[in-house]
Amino acid sequence: MDLLRSEPMQLVQLIIPVEAAYRTISYLGDLGLFQFKDLNAEKSPFQRTYATQIKRCGEMARKLRFFKEQMTKAGLSPSTRSVARADFNLDDLEVQLAEFEAELTEIKANNEKLQRAYSELVEYKLVLQKAGEFFYSAQNTAVAWQREVEAHHIGEGSIDSPLLLEQEILTDPSKQVKLGFVSGLVPREKSMAFERILFRATRGNVFLKQALVEDCVIDPVLGEKIEKNVFVIFFSGERVKNKILKICDAFGANRYPFMDDLGKQYQMITEVSRRLLELKTTVDAGLLHWSNLLQTIGHQFEQWNHLVKKEKSIYHTLNMLSIDVTKKCLVAEGWCPVFATNQIQNALKQATFDSNSQLGAIFQVLHTKESPPTYFRTNKFTLPFQEIVDAYGVAKYQEVNPGVYVIITFPFLFAVMFGDWGHGICLLLATLYFIVKEKKFSSQKLGDIMEMTFGGRYVIMMMALFSIYTGLIYNEFFSVPFELFGPSAYECPDPSCRGASIVGLIRVRPTYPFGVDPKWHGSRSELPFLNSLKMKMSILLGVAQMNLGIILGYFNATFFGNNLNIWYQFVPQMIFLNSLFGYLSLLIIVKWCMGSQADLYHVMIYMFLSPTDDLGENQLFVGQKMLQLVLLLLALVSIPWMLFPKPFLLKKQHQERHQGRSYTLLHSIDDSPELERHHDSLGHVEFEFSEVFVHQLIHTIEFVLGAVSNTASYLRLWALSLAHSELSSVFYEKVLLLAWGFNNVVILTIGIIVFIFATVGVLLVMETLSAFLHALRLHWVEFQNKFYEGDGYKFYPFSFALLTDEDA
Amino acid sequence: MGFFVTTLIFIVTGIIASFCARICCNKGPSANLLHLTLVITATVCCWMMWAIVYLAQMNPLIVPILSEGE
């Protein structure tokens, strides 16, 4: 069976001519069955042969990332259409990418310039409009005020103050103070501070007038929309002007020139509006060009990405090959499964043929003591189960793979803890949705949790199927029992059922044929009965699984030809486990068959404390005392049997193997690397007896104490099953039945909604995860520590298919 | 009596299931052996659970005592 033990793997050396190297790696990548070993591990990345090519690929990857960024800014997403292209040239692609990049950067820069000019013009127009309003209104009031003054003056031009009047008339325009002004825009949030600092800096000798701008304006420098105010500052003097300019710059206020001549203002406004329209069309044309370019890029983006990744990986792999002295060929070393030999040889032949090389590639199997990687050929059904096993530890090369049994026992133990066929049906429907929509989901990119759930859809399906079965056995449908398999075994003692709550029901028919009798649910003695049943069931299932584990250890020992392990590990372990816990299982079954009232706790404990005592009323069968004594002795004998012989025998074995090996092998200077490694693995010439003995002691103690603790650990099957059924029963009785009892539609709907949410949230999600976790723990620890070593490493071939998986 | 009859039913179901597996997905000897292992394991697990629950109820030491007001 393929899945039971790893595929046989071989260490292979390939000698490839240089011209065919690129193509060979490409074809091997398509095949995906060869794991390359890094022969240049001591060299730094810059010393390797193909470092320049990798740099080129890195540059192209950077350009592609830039394109992706631009595309996300434009809101485009690359189309997933993949066109199968024939042979393409890396150089051509490089040139194309460089062209696109140059064009894009140029368009970006131009766009930015145009945008900036546009924003400035918009601001200028605003200044013209608002400042114009100032001046217009100010002019009006000034004219009005002057007329008033004149009128007043003329009215008052009396004899009282002829001198004053003369003096006032004498004030001529040339003596008027010359006012200058600065106009511009300042961000609204800074306008108060702006005003304050202006006031302080100029000692109050400026006049500032601000007006709000209703919409947000795009700031030319920052490129984002900000609320602004138009301001006009009136001042006199050169020094004050410099101060004002500096303050404007500090506050990021943009200044624009303004003419107070009304005619010129109007001219300016029309010209600015015209220029704005022109610029807008230019800017729009620029943006259109940009998005068109990005769309063309977007069509081919995924393909380019894939190609560049492929190239990079090919060159990385080529860097792992060592170049021969003559520089005519490359040497590759790696692992491949034995069944793939023909396919690899074909790929090599094809590559050398396609690249018109004179030499052919050589495929040579090397013999080594190194431990090969582990490879299981899985399909989409067995893959998640294998991943569950691998998560704990990858199987050592060719040891028994617990995955074969995990496919069934894991969902089964889950179901023992989950047992409710109503919930099982819900789980099954949910996972069937995933399975039916498999194709669609596998091409999409899902979130983390959805990805995990989708990946485990077959596991969940098995879990749901087994849950339906155990639900039927526990007779729980959302905690409601049904009489599906025939009449119940119990009836009321009298027709009016009065004695039922004191004495209980009486047994009138044979045992309920399938599962737990429906009359138990809701009774007062339900828990004592079910607890006893489930605890004993847990022990029985646990002992069975642990025995399976030990037997798998026997298969391992037989396969590796390890006789020591068979006689001095397998046998005493079986004897120890079964003489204690196998005997307990036997007692449980006998007690059930006979209906005796024997106290099994008492029997087991006193078997150890006072084995020679009479059993009295706890006797289940004739000769029990004798049997117990024998079993106790066997168990006690098996402990030193596990502990002592093996280290001594290992020592003897080691001495036999290395007899007469007082000389070490002579090293020649030009030894190939494999022979050196070969010697290293033999180099455990030292045999530390104390180390081996301590190791065996630890192993023995672990097994002996573990036998008790692991058996007790299986009681979690009982605990979780009890929790599940109690939760389910509480939700049913205290939510649904309570809501039903009110006879009110509104309360009933609320009750149903609460029931559904509680069931889905607590029972279907939380309990599933909880039972999943505990079933996993039972497998990883209690089952696998009987036989699994799990210190291998996984076969990770060079494959383009895996590339896209990991980067996507 | 009922115990042995139902055990026989389980065995027969297991055999039928392995035949179905062989007919539906006949994909080479190693895959066939895997399917057979899976079917047998599943049958044994299901039978064990049923048998345990059945045996526990054959000669019970307590009977259901209904709660008040049932």
PDB file of N, CA and C in Angstrom, chain A residues 194-232:
ATOM      1  N   PHE A 194      -2.238  82.710  11.534  1.00  0.00           N
ATOM      2  CA  PHE A 194      -1.671  83.590  10.515  1.00  0.00           C
ATOM      3  C   PHE A 194      -1.945  85.041  10.885  1.00  0.00           C
ATOM      4  N   GLU A 195      -3.218  85.309  11.177  1.00  0.00           N
ATOM      5  CA  GLU A 195      -3.617  86.678  11.487  1.00  0.00           C
ATOM      6  C   GLU A 195      -2.888  87.186  12.724  1.00  0.00           C
ATOM      7  N   ARG A 196      -2.849  86.317  13.736  1.00  0.00           N
ATOM      8  CA  ARG A 196      -2.227  86.729  14.994  1.00  0.00           C
ATOM      9  C   ARG A 196      -0.762  87.061  14.805  1.00  0.00           C
ATOM     10  N   ILE A 197      -0.050  86.188  14.086  1.00  0.00           N
ATOM     11  CA  ILE A 197       1.392  86.422  13.934  1.00  0.00           C
ATOM     12  C   ILE A 197       1.657  87.663  13.091  1.00  0.00           C
ATOM     13  N   LEU A 198       0.815  87.861  12.075  1.00  0.00           N
ATOM     14  CA  LEU A 198       0.970  89.065  11.263  1.00  0.00           C
ATOM     15  C   LEU A 198       0.829  90.309  12.142  1.00  0.00           C
ATOM     16  N   PHE A 199      -0.210  90.284  12.946  1.00  0.00           N
ATOM     17  CA  PHE A 199      -0.465  91.421  13.832  1.00  0.00           C
ATOM     18  C   PHE A 199       0.726  91.692  14.725  1.00  0.00           C
ATOM     19  N   ARG A 200       1.262  90.589  15.344  1.00  0.00           N
ATOM     20  CA  ARG A 200       2.358  90.780  16.275  1.00  0.00           C
ATOM     21  C   ARG A 200       3.613  91.230  15.563  1.00  0.00           C
ATOM     22  N   ALA A 201       3.896  90.616  14.422  1.00  0.00           N
ATOM     23  CA  ALA A 201       5.162  90.900  13.741  1.00  0.00           C
ATOM     24  C   ALA A 201       5.209  92.331  13.215  1.00  0.00           C
ATOM     25  N   THR A 202       4.046  92.779  12.763  1.00  0.00           N
ATOM     26  CA  THR A 202       4.062  94.126  12.175  1.00  0.00           C
ATOM     27  C   THR A 202       3.564  95.176  13.158  1.00  0.00           C
ATOM     28  N   ARG A 203       3.431  94.778  14.377  1.00  0.00           N
ATOM     29  CA  ARG A 203       2.970  95.675  15.457  1.00  0.00           C
ATOM     30  C   ARG A 203       1.641  96.334  15.115  1.00  0.00           C
ATOM     31  N   GLY A 204       0.804  95.551  14.467  1.00  0.00           N
ATOM     32  CA  GLY A 204      -0.546  96.054  14.220  1.00  0.00           C
ATOM     33  C   GLY A 204      -0.655  97.050  13.096  1.00  0.00           C
ATOM     34  N   ASN A 205       0.409  97.098  12.272  1.00  0.00           N
ATOM     35  CA  ASN A 205       0.351  98.094  11.212  1.00  0.00           C
ATOM     36  C   ASN A 205      -0.076  97.541   9.880  1.00  0.00           C
ATOM     37  N   VAL A 206      -0.716  96.384   9.884  1.00  0.00           N
ATOM     38  CA  VAL A 206      -1.260  95.869   8.632  1.00  0.00           C
ATOM     39  C   VAL A 206      -2.756  95.693   8.796  1.00  0.00           C
ATOM     40  N   PHE A 207      -3.421  95.619   7.648  1.00  0.00           N
ATOM     41  CA  PHE A 207      -4.843  95.378   7.660  1.00  0.00           C
ATOM     42  C   PHE A 207      -5.101  94.113   6.861  1.00  0.00           C
ATOM     43  N   LEU A 208      -5.698  93.114   7.514  1.00  0.00           N
ATOM     44  CA  LEU A 208      -5.925  91.822   6.868  1.00  0.00           C
ATOM     45  C   LEU A 208      -7.401  91.624   6.676  1.00  0.00           C
ATOM     46  N   LYS A 209      -7.799  91.229   5.476  1.00  0.00           N
ATOM     47  CA  LYS A 209      -9.190  90.902   5.260  1.00  0.00           C
ATOM     48  C   LYS A 209      -9.258  89.497   4.687  1.00  0.00           C
ATOM     49  N   GLN A 210     -10.091  88.676   5.286  1.00  0.00           N
ATOM     50  CA  GLN A 210     -10.194  87.296   4.823  1.00  0.00           C
ATOM     51  C   GLN A 210     -11.600  87.025   4.340  1.00  0.00           C
ATOM     52  N   ALA A 211     -11.715  86.086   3.396  1.00  0.00           N
ATOM     53  CA  ALA A 211     -13.029  85.642   2.956  1.00  0.00           C
ATOM     54  C   ALA A 211     -12.989  84.136   2.803  1.00  0.00           C
ATOM     55  N   LEU A 212     -14.063  83.484   3.195  1.00  0.00           N
ATOM     56  CA  LEU A 212     -14.102  82.021   3.114  1.00  0.00           C
ATOM     57  C   LEU A 212     -14.285  81.580   1.688  1.00  0.00           C
ATOM     58  N   VAL A 213     -13.663  80.460   1.363  1.00  0.00           N
ATOM     59  CA  VAL A 213     -13.944  79.793   0.104  1.00  0.00           C
ATOM     60  C   VAL A 213     -14.857  78.621   0.423  1.00  0.00           C
ATOM     61  N   GLU A 214     -15.976  78.484  -0.318  1.00  0.00           N
ATOM     62  CA  GLU A 214     -16.986  77.509   0.088  1.00  0.00           C
ATOM     63  C   GLU A 214     -16.480  76.065  -0.088  1.00  0.00           C
ATOM     64  N   ASP A 215     -15.983  75.737  -1.308  1.00  0.00           N
ATOM     65  CA  ASP A 215     -15.571  74.338  -1.512  1.00  0.00           C
ATOM     66  C   ASP A 215     -14.118  74.146  -1.120  1.00  0.00           C
ATOM     67  N   CYS A 216     -13.719  72.908  -1.016  1.00  0.00           N
ATOM     68  CA  CYS A 216     -12.318  72.609  -0.771  1.00  0.00           C
ATOM     69  C   CYS A 216     -11.526  72.821  -2.050  1.00  0.00           C
ATOM     70  N   VAL A 217     -10.315  73.230  -1.875  1.00  0.00           N
ATOM     71  CA  VAL A 217      -9.448  73.504  -3.020  1.00  0.00           C
ATOM     72  C   VAL A 217      -8.292  72.536  -2.983  1.00  0.00           C
ATOM     73  N   ILE A 218      -7.900  72.070  -4.184  1.00  0.00           N
ATOM     74  CA  ILE A 218      -6.740  71.169  -4.213  1.00  0.00           C
ATOM     75  C   ILE A 218      -5.473  72.010  -4.119  1.00  0.00           C
ATOM     76  N   ASP A 219      -4.695  71.771  -3.092  1.00  0.00           N
ATOM     77  CA  ASP A 219      -3.469  72.526  -2.903  1.00  0.00           C
ATOM     78  C   ASP A 219      -2.423  72.066  -3.915  1.00  0.00           C
ATOM     79  N   PRO A 220      -1.805  72.978  -4.653  1.00  0.00           N
ATOM     80  CA  PRO A 220      -0.868  72.532  -5.696  1.00  0.00           C
ATOM     81  C   PRO A 220       0.347  71.811  -5.137  1.00  0.00           C
ATOM     82  N   VAL A 221       0.789  72.239  -3.987  1.00  0.00           N
ATOM     83  CA  VAL A 221       2.003  71.623  -3.434  1.00  0.00           C
ATOM     84  C   VAL A 221       1.692  70.253  -2.843  1.00  0.00           C
ATOM     85  N   LEU A 222       0.645  70.224  -2.012  1.00  0.00           N
ATOM     86  CA  LEU A 222       0.384  68.972  -1.296  1.00  0.00           C
ATOM     87  C   LEU A 222      -0.425  67.991  -2.138  1.00  0.00           C
ATOM     88  N   GLY A 223      -1.229  68.535  -3.100  1.00  0.00           N
ATOM     89  CA  GLY A 223      -2.008  67.624  -3.931  1.00  0.00           C
ATOM     90  C   GLY A 223      -3.252  67.091  -3.278  1.00  0.00           C
ATOM     91  N   GLU A 224      -3.695  67.638  -2.138  1.00  0.00           N
ATOM     92  CA  GLU A 224      -4.938  67.159  -1.554  1.00  0.00           C
ATOM     93  C   GLU A 224      -5.875  68.328  -1.259  1.00  0.00           C
ATOM     94  N   LYS A 225      -7.117  67.953  -1.029  1.00  0.00           N
ATOM     95  CA  LYS A 225      -8.130  68.989  -0.868  1.00  0.00           C
ATOM     96  C   LYS A 225      -8.068  69.591   0.521  1.00  0.00           C
ATOM     97  N   ILE A 226      -7.955  70.909   0.568  1.00  0.00           N
ATOM     98  CA  ILE A 226      -7.907  71.595   1.867  1.00  0.00           C
ATOM     99  C   ILE A 226      -8.900  72.755   1.823  1.00  0.00           C
ATOM    100  N   GLU A 227      -9.462  73.087   2.961  1.00  0.00           N
ATOM    101  CA  GLU A 227     -10.311  74.276   3.040  1.00  0.00           C
ATOM    102  C   GLU A 227      -9.424  75.506   3.153  1.00  0.00           C
ATOM    103  N   LYS A 228      -9.741  76.521   2.376  1.00  0.00           N
ATOM    104  CA  LYS A 228      -8.863  77.695   2.392  1.00  0.00           C
ATOM    105  C   LYS A 228      -9.652  78.976   2.531  1.00  0.00           C
ATOM    106  N   ASN A 229      -8.917  80.007   2.891  1.00  0.00           N
ATOM    107  CA  ASN A 229      -9.483  81.362   2.896  1.00  0.00           C
ATOM    108  C   ASN A 229      -8.667  82.238   1.966  1.00  0.00           C
ATOM    109  N   VAL A 230      -9.401  83.146   1.309  1.00  0.00           N
ATOM    110  CA  VAL A 230      -8.702  84.167   0.510  1.00  0.00           C
ATOM    111  C   VAL A 230      -8.365  85.323   1.438  1.00  0.00           C
ATOM    112  N   PHE A 231      -7.151  85.831   1.355  1.00  0.00           N
ATOM    113  CA  PHE A 231      -6.807  86.990   2.208  1.00  0.00           C
ATOM    114  C   PHE A 231      -6.195  88.089   1.365  1.00  0.00           C
ATOM    115  N   VAL A 232      -6.392  89.295   1.846  1.00  0.00           N
ATOM    116  CA  VAL A 232      -5.701  90.442   1.270  1.00  0.00           C
ATOM    117  C   VAL A 232      -5.080  91.203   2.428  1.00  0.00           C
TER     118      VAL A 232
END
